[in-house]
C-alpha cells in the first residue's frame, strides 16, 4: 500500500508566520523514511509550490482574510489529494494551517463519497462567514464542507460533500458561541475534553466511531490538528489551548483509527516550527511524525 505525502507549505488561513514551514520540518525529521520502515511504499513528489497571491491583490471579502489565496490553494490540494486517492494511495497531507482541510476532505470525498471524518482539534473550525470573529479561514473549513452559512462566491467550488452525521470531533475545548449554536443546530457529535476526562479516551474513540462508522464499513478521513494535544506536548502551534490531550491520548486515537482498517486519508496540521524555542519546535515536529506513524500502523508491541 502506498502513502502519498502531500507537503502543503501554506499559512494563509491564519496570521502567524511559520506554519508554512511545517511540512519541510516534518519531512526533514525523517517522516518518509519512518513510514517506509513501517512497510509503506512512500510517494513524495516534493512540497507543493503554491504561487502566492500578493496581499494587495487579495483584500478581505467581508471578514474573510486572504480568501483568494486560501481558495486557490485548497482547490489545488483537493485535486492532488483526489488524484492520489483515486490511484488507491493513502494521501498524507502535511500542513500548513487547517484551512487546507477544505481541500483534503473535498479530495477524499470525491473518491469516497461515503467517507466519515474524525476531526481531532481543540477547536471546531466550523465558523461561517457570518459567525467568524477572526476572519481566519482555518477556523472555518468544516462549515464550507457542510455547505452551511452565507455563500461566498470565492468558495463556490467547495461542494457540500460532508453530512453532519458523518463528522465527529474529539478534543474540543475552545469553541466560539456561534460554533456552539451550529453544532447544536446540526446535531453534530462532539467529544470535548470533558468527555475525555469522564469516559477515558478508549471509550470516547469507541463512541465516536460508533457514531460515524457503526459497522466500521465506511472509509475514514482523520484530520488531526496538533493543537488538540496539550501545549506541554505540542507547544509550537498557532492557537494553543491549555487542558488538552496527553501524548498517549493523542496517539491512542491514531492507533485505534488505524486498527479499524478503514483509514483512507490523513492530515497532520498546524505544526508551526517557528513559534517556540528550537527544543519545543523539535518536540512538536517529532509529535507530528509520531502521530502520523501511529495512524499508519506503528504499534507499541
Ligand atoms: N474559533 C477560532 C477562530 O479564529 O475561528 C477562534 N480561536 C481563537 C480564539 C482566541 C480567543 C479565545 C477564543 N478563541 C481560534 C479558532 C480557530 C482555530 C483554527 B485551528 O485550525 O487552529 O483549529
Ligand atoms: Mn484546526
Ligand atoms: Mn485547532
Ligand atoms: Mn491550530
mmCIF file of C-alpha atoms and ligand atoms in Angstrom:
data_model
loop_
_atom_site.group_PDB
_atom_site.id
_atom_site.type_symbol
_atom_site.label_atom_id
_atom_site.label_comp_id
_atom_site.label_asym_id
_atom_site.label_seq_id
_atom_site.Cartn_x
_atom_site.Cartn_y
_atom_site.Cartn_z
ATOM 1 C CA UNK A 1 0.000 0.000 0.000
ATOM 2 C CA UNK A 2 1.291 3.421 -0.930
ATOM 3 C CA UNK A 3 1.147 6.501 1.236
ATOM 4 C CA UNK A 4 1.393 9.705 -0.806
ATOM 5 C CA UNK A 5 2.895 12.551 1.198
ATOM 6 C CA UNK A 6 1.379 15.895 0.174
ATOM 7 C CA UNK A 7 3.517 18.683 1.629
ATOM 8 C CA UNK A 8 1.454 21.890 1.840
ATOM 9 C CA UNK A 9 3.576 24.863 2.885
ATOM 10 C CA UNK A 10 0.621 27.208 3.389
ATOM 11 C CA UNK A 11 -0.280 29.737 6.089
ATOM 12 C CA UNK A 12 -2.999 31.884 4.501
ATOM 13 C CA UNK A 13 -5.775 30.544 6.710
ATOM 14 C CA UNK A 14 -4.299 32.331 9.714
ATOM 15 C CA UNK A 15 -1.976 35.193 10.584
ATOM 16 C CA UNK A 16 1.128 33.686 12.159
ATOM 17 C CA UNK A 17 4.312 33.184 10.168
ATOM 18 C CA UNK A 18 5.961 29.789 10.192
ATOM 19 C CA UNK A 19 3.167 27.240 9.872
ATOM 20 C CA UNK A 20 4.063 27.032 6.175
ATOM 21 C CA UNK A 21 7.390 25.582 7.313
ATOM 22 C CA UNK A 22 5.651 22.654 8.989
ATOM 23 C CA UNK A 23 5.878 20.285 6.020
ATOM 24 C CA UNK A 24 9.593 20.726 5.413
ATOM 25 C CA UNK A 25 10.387 20.199 9.091
ATOM 26 C CA UNK A 26 8.244 17.049 9.239
ATOM 27 C CA UNK A 27 9.919 15.644 6.133
ATOM 28 C CA UNK A 28 13.406 16.615 7.264
ATOM 29 C CA UNK A 29 12.728 14.928 10.614
ATOM 30 C CA UNK A 30 12.594 11.739 8.546
ATOM 31 C CA UNK A 31 8.871 11.034 8.235
ATOM 32 C CA UNK A 32 9.110 9.444 4.751
ATOM 33 C CA UNK A 33 11.853 7.040 5.926
ATOM 34 C CA UNK A 34 9.913 6.292 9.121
ATOM 35 C CA UNK A 35 6.837 5.314 7.086
ATOM 36 C CA UNK A 36 8.939 3.159 4.751
ATOM 37 C CA UNK A 37 10.277 1.484 7.885
ATOM 38 C CA UNK A 38 6.659 0.582 8.732
ATOM 39 C CA UNK A 39 6.385 -1.163 5.372
ATOM 40 C CA UNK A 40 4.640 1.584 3.397
ATOM 41 C CA UNK A 41 5.563 2.356 -0.169
ATOM 42 C CA UNK A 42 6.158 6.102 0.148
ATOM 43 C CA UNK A 43 5.466 8.552 -2.676
ATOM 44 C CA UNK A 44 6.693 12.064 -2.033
ATOM 45 C CA UNK A 45 6.720 14.388 -5.035
ATOM 46 C CA UNK A 46 8.262 17.269 -3.114
ATOM 47 C CA UNK A 47 6.429 20.062 -1.398
ATOM 48 C CA UNK A 48 3.747 21.794 -3.387
ATOM 49 C CA UNK A 49 4.752 25.211 -4.566
ATOM 50 C CA UNK A 50 1.691 27.393 -4.198
ATOM 51 C CA UNK A 51 2.160 30.603 -6.049
ATOM 52 C CA UNK A 52 1.475 33.325 -3.524
ATOM 53 C CA UNK A 53 -1.178 35.916 -4.270
ATOM 54 C CA UNK A 54 0.287 39.198 -3.004
ATOM 55 C CA UNK A 55 -1.749 40.574 -0.114
ATOM 56 C CA UNK A 56 -2.605 43.745 -2.009
ATOM 57 C CA UNK A 57 -4.279 41.559 -4.644
ATOM 58 C CA UNK A 58 -6.197 39.579 -2.039
ATOM 59 C CA UNK A 59 -8.157 42.024 0.115
ATOM 60 C CA UNK A 60 -10.655 40.610 2.643
ATOM 61 C CA UNK A 61 -14.080 39.556 1.419
ATOM 62 C CA UNK A 62 -16.301 40.639 4.286
ATOM 63 C CA UNK A 63 -14.391 39.435 7.327
ATOM 64 C CA UNK A 64 -12.540 36.655 5.473
ATOM 65 C CA UNK A 65 -8.779 37.158 5.202
ATOM 66 C CA UNK A 66 -6.669 36.036 2.239
ATOM 67 C CA UNK A 67 -9.791 34.484 0.654
ATOM 68 C CA UNK A 68 -8.437 34.133 -2.908
ATOM 69 C CA UNK A 69 -5.170 32.613 -1.734
ATOM 70 C CA UNK A 70 -6.910 30.125 0.578
ATOM 71 C CA UNK A 71 -9.455 29.205 -2.096
ATOM 72 C CA UNK A 72 -6.871 28.719 -4.831
ATOM 73 C CA UNK A 73 -4.552 26.617 -2.654
ATOM 74 C CA UNK A 74 -7.369 24.460 -1.276
ATOM 75 C CA UNK A 75 -8.680 23.836 -4.791
ATOM 76 C CA UNK A 76 -5.199 22.686 -5.844
ATOM 77 C CA UNK A 77 -4.952 20.465 -2.772
ATOM 78 C CA UNK A 78 -8.383 18.932 -3.459
ATOM 79 C CA UNK A 79 -7.176 17.953 -6.937
ATOM 80 C CA UNK A 80 -3.890 16.445 -5.713
ATOM 81 C CA UNK A 81 -5.481 14.534 -2.818
ATOM 82 C CA UNK A 82 -8.298 13.312 -5.068
ATOM 83 C CA UNK A 83 -5.811 12.064 -7.648
ATOM 84 C CA UNK A 84 -3.797 10.129 -5.069
ATOM 85 C CA UNK A 85 -6.969 8.654 -3.568
ATOM 86 C CA UNK A 86 -8.226 7.615 -6.998
ATOM 87 C CA UNK A 87 -4.945 5.782 -7.574
ATOM 88 C CA UNK A 88 -5.675 3.780 -4.428
ATOM 89 C CA UNK A 89 -2.991 5.584 -2.453
ATOM 90 C CA UNK A 90 -3.436 6.985 1.059
ATOM 91 C CA UNK A 91 -2.893 10.782 0.938
ATOM 92 C CA UNK A 92 -0.998 12.083 3.980
ATOM 93 C CA UNK A 93 -1.294 15.875 3.940
ATOM 94 C CA UNK A 94 1.263 17.794 5.994
ATOM 95 C CA UNK A 95 0.229 21.370 6.906
ATOM 96 C CA UNK A 96 0.240 24.148 6.891
ATOM 97 C CA UNK A 97 -2.821 25.605 8.566
ATOM 98 C CA UNK A 98 -6.128 23.762 8.913
ATOM 99 C CA UNK A 99 -7.947 25.700 6.178
ATOM 100 C CA UNK A 100 -6.250 23.135 3.917
ATOM 101 C CA UNK A 101 -8.777 20.549 5.123
ATOM 102 C CA UNK A 102 -11.322 22.175 2.776
ATOM 103 C CA UNK A 103 -9.093 20.778 0.041
ATOM 104 C CA UNK A 104 -8.076 17.463 1.570
ATOM 105 C CA UNK A 105 -11.601 16.405 2.565
ATOM 106 C CA UNK A 106 -13.050 17.569 -0.765
ATOM 107 C CA UNK A 107 -10.430 15.393 -2.449
ATOM 108 C CA UNK A 108 -11.090 12.363 -0.261
ATOM 109 C CA UNK A 109 -14.867 12.580 -0.662
ATOM 110 C CA UNK A 110 -14.529 12.731 -4.424
ATOM 111 C CA UNK A 111 -13.187 9.179 -4.332
ATOM 112 C CA UNK A 112 -15.005 8.058 -1.149
ATOM 113 C CA UNK A 113 -18.322 9.964 -1.089
ATOM 114 C CA UNK A 114 -19.491 7.971 1.946
ATOM 115 C CA UNK A 115 -16.325 8.562 3.973
ATOM 116 C CA UNK A 116 -16.646 9.820 7.540
ATOM 117 C CA UNK A 117 -14.413 12.431 9.138
ATOM 118 C CA UNK A 118 -12.766 12.258 12.551
ATOM 119 C CA UNK A 119 -11.695 15.815 13.439
ATOM 120 C CA UNK A 120 -9.196 15.926 16.311
ATOM 121 C CA UNK A 121 -8.778 19.516 17.456
ATOM 122 C CA UNK A 122 -9.107 21.943 20.356
ATOM 123 C CA UNK A 123 -11.373 23.909 18.002
ATOM 124 C CA UNK A 124 -14.432 23.063 15.879
ATOM 125 C CA UNK A 125 -13.211 25.024 12.818
ATOM 126 C CA UNK A 126 -16.873 25.412 11.853
ATOM 127 C CA UNK A 127 -17.333 29.182 11.825
ATOM 128 C CA UNK A 128 -19.229 30.611 8.851
ATOM 129 C CA UNK A 129 -18.527 33.897 7.042
ATOM 130 C CA UNK A 130 -21.136 35.325 9.412
ATOM 131 C CA UNK A 131 -20.086 33.796 12.754
ATOM 132 C CA UNK A 132 -16.305 34.157 12.454
ATOM 133 C CA UNK A 133 -14.769 36.827 14.657
ATOM 134 C CA UNK A 134 -11.173 36.440 13.482
ATOM 135 C CA UNK A 135 -11.814 36.145 9.736
ATOM 136 C CA UNK A 136 -9.097 33.470 9.776
ATOM 137 C CA UNK A 137 -10.287 30.775 7.413
ATOM 138 C CA UNK A 138 -8.502 27.996 9.355
ATOM 139 C CA UNK A 139 -11.429 28.408 11.785
ATOM 140 C CA UNK A 140 -13.995 27.743 9.033
ATOM 141 C CA UNK A 141 -13.231 24.705 6.827
ATOM 142 C CA UNK A 142 -15.968 22.453 8.253
ATOM 143 C CA UNK A 143 -18.743 24.978 7.550
ATOM 144 C CA UNK A 144 -17.717 25.165 3.883
ATOM 145 C CA UNK A 145 -17.555 21.364 3.609
ATOM 146 C CA UNK A 146 -21.067 21.095 5.108
ATOM 147 C CA UNK A 147 -22.334 23.846 2.811
ATOM 148 C CA UNK A 148 -23.717 25.891 5.708
ATOM 149 C CA UNK A 149 -23.643 29.656 6.282
ATOM 150 C CA UNK A 150 -23.830 32.510 3.802
ATOM 151 C CA UNK A 151 -22.484 31.705 0.352
ATOM 152 C CA UNK A 152 -19.070 33.119 -0.532
ATOM 153 C CA UNK A 153 -18.549 33.176 -4.310
ATOM 154 C CA UNK A 154 -14.798 32.667 -3.970
ATOM 155 C CA UNK A 155 -15.517 29.295 -2.367
ATOM 156 C CA UNK A 156 -18.336 28.178 -4.651
ATOM 157 C CA UNK A 157 -16.084 25.330 -5.826
ATOM 158 C CA UNK A 158 -16.352 23.679 -2.377
ATOM 159 C CA UNK A 159 -19.268 21.277 -2.782
ATOM 160 C CA UNK A 160 -21.370 20.403 0.298
ATOM 161 C CA UNK A 161 -19.988 16.861 0.265
ATOM 162 C CA UNK A 162 -19.896 16.359 4.035
ATOM 163 C CA UNK A 163 -23.034 15.453 6.012
ATOM 164 C CA UNK A 164 -23.475 16.430 9.694
ATOM 165 C CA UNK A 165 -23.774 12.793 10.817
ATOM 166 C CA UNK A 166 -20.532 11.899 9.051
ATOM 167 C CA UNK A 167 -18.226 14.084 11.160
ATOM 168 C CA UNK A 168 -17.267 13.653 14.817
ATOM 169 C CA UNK A 169 -14.960 15.799 16.959
ATOM 170 C CA UNK A 170 -12.500 14.736 19.681
ATOM 171 C CA UNK A 171 -10.593 17.170 21.899
ATOM 172 C CA UNK A 172 -12.745 20.328 21.732
ATOM 173 C CA UNK A 173 -12.143 22.926 24.448
ATOM 174 C CA UNK A 174 -12.210 26.335 22.710
ATOM 175 C CA UNK A 175 -15.455 26.625 20.730
ATOM 176 C CA UNK A 176 -16.957 30.028 19.859
ATOM 177 C CA UNK A 177 -20.567 30.833 20.701
ATOM 178 C CA UNK A 178 -21.563 30.808 17.019
ATOM 179 C CA UNK A 179 -19.930 27.408 16.588
ATOM 180 C CA UNK A 180 -21.740 26.012 19.643
ATOM 181 C CA UNK A 181 -25.034 27.077 18.076
ATOM 182 C CA UNK A 182 -24.110 25.389 14.780
ATOM 183 C CA UNK A 183 -23.038 22.135 16.480
ATOM 184 C CA UNK A 184 -26.376 22.043 18.325
ATOM 185 C CA UNK A 185 -28.479 23.108 15.338
ATOM 186 C CA UNK A 186 -26.983 20.437 13.047
ATOM 187 C CA UNK A 187 -26.767 17.766 15.745
ATOM 188 C CA UNK A 188 -23.043 17.322 15.202
ATOM 189 C CA UNK A 189 -21.423 14.896 17.637
ATOM 190 C CA UNK A 190 -18.519 16.297 19.628
ATOM 191 C CA UNK A 191 -16.445 14.715 22.391
ATOM 192 C CA UNK A 192 -14.844 17.614 24.259
ATOM 193 C CA UNK A 193 -12.070 17.269 26.814
ATOM 194 C CA UNK A 194 -14.847 16.952 29.413
ATOM 195 C CA UNK A 195 -15.956 13.652 27.852
ATOM 196 C CA UNK A 196 -12.348 12.523 27.511
ATOM 197 C CA UNK A 197 -11.951 13.068 31.273
ATOM 198 C CA UNK A 198 -15.300 11.486 32.085
ATOM 199 C CA UNK A 199 -15.138 8.327 29.917
ATOM 200 C CA UNK A 200 -11.465 7.955 29.105
ATOM 201 C CA UNK A 201 -10.028 8.093 25.593
ATOM 202 C CA UNK A 202 -10.727 4.416 24.872
ATOM 203 C CA UNK A 203 -14.482 4.768 25.350
ATOM 204 C CA UNK A 204 -14.551 8.164 23.631
ATOM 205 C CA UNK A 205 -12.937 6.784 20.471
ATOM 206 C CA UNK A 206 -15.295 3.796 20.533
ATOM 207 C CA UNK A 207 -18.335 6.093 20.879
ATOM 208 C CA UNK A 208 -17.006 8.432 18.191
ATOM 209 C CA UNK A 209 -16.522 5.540 15.760
ATOM 210 C CA UNK A 210 -19.928 4.050 16.680
ATOM 211 C CA UNK A 211 -21.467 7.414 15.795
ATOM 212 C CA UNK A 212 -19.916 7.995 12.371
ATOM 213 C CA UNK A 213 -18.956 4.465 11.377
ATOM 214 C CA UNK A 214 -21.201 1.996 13.250
ATOM 215 C CA UNK A 215 -20.333 -1.110 11.228
ATOM 216 C CA UNK A 216 -16.766 0.058 10.649
ATOM 217 C CA UNK A 217 -17.620 -0.197 6.941
ATOM 218 C CA UNK A 218 -17.128 3.436 5.930
ATOM 219 C CA UNK A 219 -13.771 4.882 4.859
ATOM 220 C CA UNK A 220 -12.269 7.250 7.457
ATOM 221 C CA UNK A 221 -10.553 10.604 6.863
ATOM 222 C CA UNK A 222 -8.631 11.573 10.023
ATOM 223 C CA UNK A 223 -7.884 15.301 10.251
ATOM 224 C CA UNK A 224 -5.538 15.921 13.185
ATOM 225 C CA UNK A 225 -4.769 19.478 14.360
ATOM 226 C CA UNK A 226 -1.803 19.173 16.699
ATOM 227 C CA UNK A 227 -3.322 21.856 18.928
ATOM 228 C CA UNK A 228 -5.698 19.103 20.090
ATOM 229 C CA UNK A 229 -2.759 17.987 22.203
ATOM 230 C CA UNK A 230 -1.910 19.779 25.404
ATOM 231 C CA UNK A 231 0.524 22.672 24.805
ATOM 232 C CA UNK A 232 3.080 20.885 27.020
ATOM 233 C CA UNK A 233 3.017 18.093 24.414
ATOM 234 C CA UNK A 234 2.784 20.180 21.215
ATOM 235 C CA UNK A 235 3.837 23.710 22.144
ATOM 236 C CA UNK A 236 4.779 25.042 18.722
ATOM 237 C CA UNK A 237 1.366 25.645 17.155
ATOM 238 C CA UNK A 238 -0.591 28.774 16.311
ATOM 239 C CA UNK A 239 -3.584 28.545 18.634
ATOM 240 C CA UNK A 240 -2.550 26.565 21.739
ATOM 241 C CA UNK A 241 -5.205 25.929 24.392
ATOM 242 C CA UNK A 242 -4.444 24.519 27.857
ATOM 243 C CA UNK A 243 -6.072 21.335 29.112
ATOM 244 C CA UNK A 244 -5.518 19.217 26.002
ATOM 245 C CA UNK A 245 -4.902 15.588 25.115
ATOM 246 C CA UNK A 246 -1.906 13.858 26.608
ATOM 247 C CA UNK A 247 0.776 12.419 24.358
ATOM 248 C CA UNK A 248 -0.751 8.967 24.833
ATOM 249 C CA UNK A 249 -4.368 10.058 24.337
ATOM 250 C CA UNK A 250 -3.398 11.656 21.009
ATOM 251 C CA UNK A 251 -1.550 8.552 19.896
ATOM 252 C CA UNK A 252 -4.301 6.234 21.118
ATOM 253 C CA UNK A 253 -6.763 7.960 18.761
ATOM 254 C CA UNK A 254 -4.390 7.369 15.843
ATOM 255 C CA UNK A 255 -3.702 3.730 16.833
ATOM 256 C CA UNK A 256 -7.404 2.965 17.262
ATOM 257 C CA UNK A 257 -8.302 4.553 13.916
ATOM 258 C CA UNK A 258 -5.590 2.503 12.211
ATOM 259 C CA UNK A 259 -6.925 -0.675 13.881
ATOM 260 C CA UNK A 260 -10.310 -0.150 12.188
ATOM 261 C CA UNK A 261 -8.614 -0.781 8.844
ATOM 262 C CA UNK A 262 -10.830 1.977 7.423
ATOM 263 C CA UNK A 263 -8.331 4.861 7.199
ATOM 264 C CA UNK A 264 -8.139 6.296 3.667
ATOM 265 C CA UNK A 265 -6.692 9.770 4.284
ATOM 266 C CA UNK A 266 -4.784 11.604 6.999
ATOM 267 C CA UNK A 267 -3.986 15.268 7.735
ATOM 268 C CA UNK A 268 -1.341 16.403 10.248
ATOM 269 C CA UNK A 269 -1.993 20.123 10.589
ATOM 270 C CA UNK A 270 -0.849 23.317 12.332
ATOM 271 C CA UNK A 271 2.709 22.351 13.199
ATOM 272 C CA UNK A 272 4.448 25.730 13.332
ATOM 273 C CA UNK A 273 8.167 25.168 13.954
ATOM 274 C CA UNK A 274 8.933 28.856 14.296
ATOM 275 C CA UNK A 275 6.689 29.679 17.242
ATOM 276 C CA UNK A 276 8.746 28.343 20.109
ATOM 277 C CA UNK A 277 12.346 27.794 21.117
ATOM 278 C CA UNK A 278 14.043 25.217 18.961
ATOM 279 C CA UNK A 279 13.671 22.434 21.535
ATOM 280 C CA UNK A 280 9.877 22.968 21.700
ATOM 281 C CA UNK A 281 9.705 23.244 17.925
ATOM 282 C CA UNK A 282 11.628 19.975 17.544
ATOM 283 C CA UNK A 283 9.341 18.339 20.123
ATOM 284 C CA UNK A 284 6.250 19.447 18.184
ATOM 285 C CA UNK A 285 7.646 18.249 14.855
ATOM 286 C CA UNK A 286 8.551 14.910 16.461
ATOM 287 C CA UNK A 287 4.999 14.562 17.808
ATOM 288 C CA UNK A 288 3.617 15.275 14.337
ATOM 289 C CA UNK A 289 5.781 12.492 12.938
ATOM 290 C CA UNK A 290 4.834 10.015 15.661
ATOM 291 C CA UNK A 291 1.108 10.740 15.315
ATOM 292 C CA UNK A 292 1.394 10.020 11.600
ATOM 293 C CA UNK A 293 3.269 6.763 12.295
ATOM 294 C CA UNK A 294 0.625 5.646 14.809
ATOM 295 C CA UNK A 295 -2.200 6.394 12.375
ATOM 296 C CA UNK A 296 -0.305 4.380 9.744
ATOM 297 C CA UNK A 297 0.281 1.244 11.752
ATOM 298 C CA UNK A 298 3.074 1.771 14.232
ATOM 299 C CA UNK A 299 2.306 -0.250 17.391
ATOM 300 C CA UNK A 300 3.943 -0.423 20.801
ATOM 301 C CA UNK A 301 4.379 -4.209 20.882
HETATM 302 N N1 LIG B 1 -12.548 29.776 16.581
HETATM 303 C C1 LIG B 1 -11.312 30.458 16.307
HETATM 304 C C2 LIG B 1 -11.383 31.215 15.011
HETATM 305 O O1 LIG B 1 -10.470 32.001 14.744
HETATM 306 O O2 LIG B 1 -12.375 30.996 14.251
HETATM 307 C C3 LIG B 1 -11.019 31.430 17.448
HETATM 308 N N2 LIG B 1 -9.891 30.805 18.154
HETATM 309 C C4 LIG B 1 -9.015 31.692 18.912
HETATM 310 C C5 LIG B 1 -9.786 32.440 19.953
HETATM 311 C C6 LIG B 1 -8.819 33.204 20.839
HETATM 312 C C7 LIG B 1 -9.566 33.945 21.922
HETATM 313 C C8 LIG B 1 -10.445 32.988 22.710
HETATM 314 C C9 LIG B 1 -11.360 32.214 21.786
HETATM 315 N N3 LIG B 1 -10.581 31.534 20.755
HETATM 316 C C10 LIG B 1 -9.090 30.119 17.171
HETATM 317 C C11 LIG B 1 -10.155 29.446 16.374
HETATM 318 C C12 LIG B 1 -9.664 28.927 15.051
HETATM 319 C C13 LIG B 1 -8.633 27.809 15.221
HETATM 320 C C14 LIG B 1 -8.312 27.147 13.924
HETATM 321 B B1 LIG B 1 -7.474 25.785 14.081
HETATM 322 O O3 LIG B 1 -7.275 25.198 12.798
HETATM 323 O O4 LIG B 1 -6.240 26.055 14.721
HETATM 324 O O5 LIG B 1 -8.235 24.831 14.860
HETATM 325 MN MN1 LIG B 2 -7.961 23.097 13.379
HETATM 326 MN MN1 LIG B 3 -7.156 23.961 16.499
HETATM 327 MN MN1 LIG B 4 -4.286 25.486 15.229
#
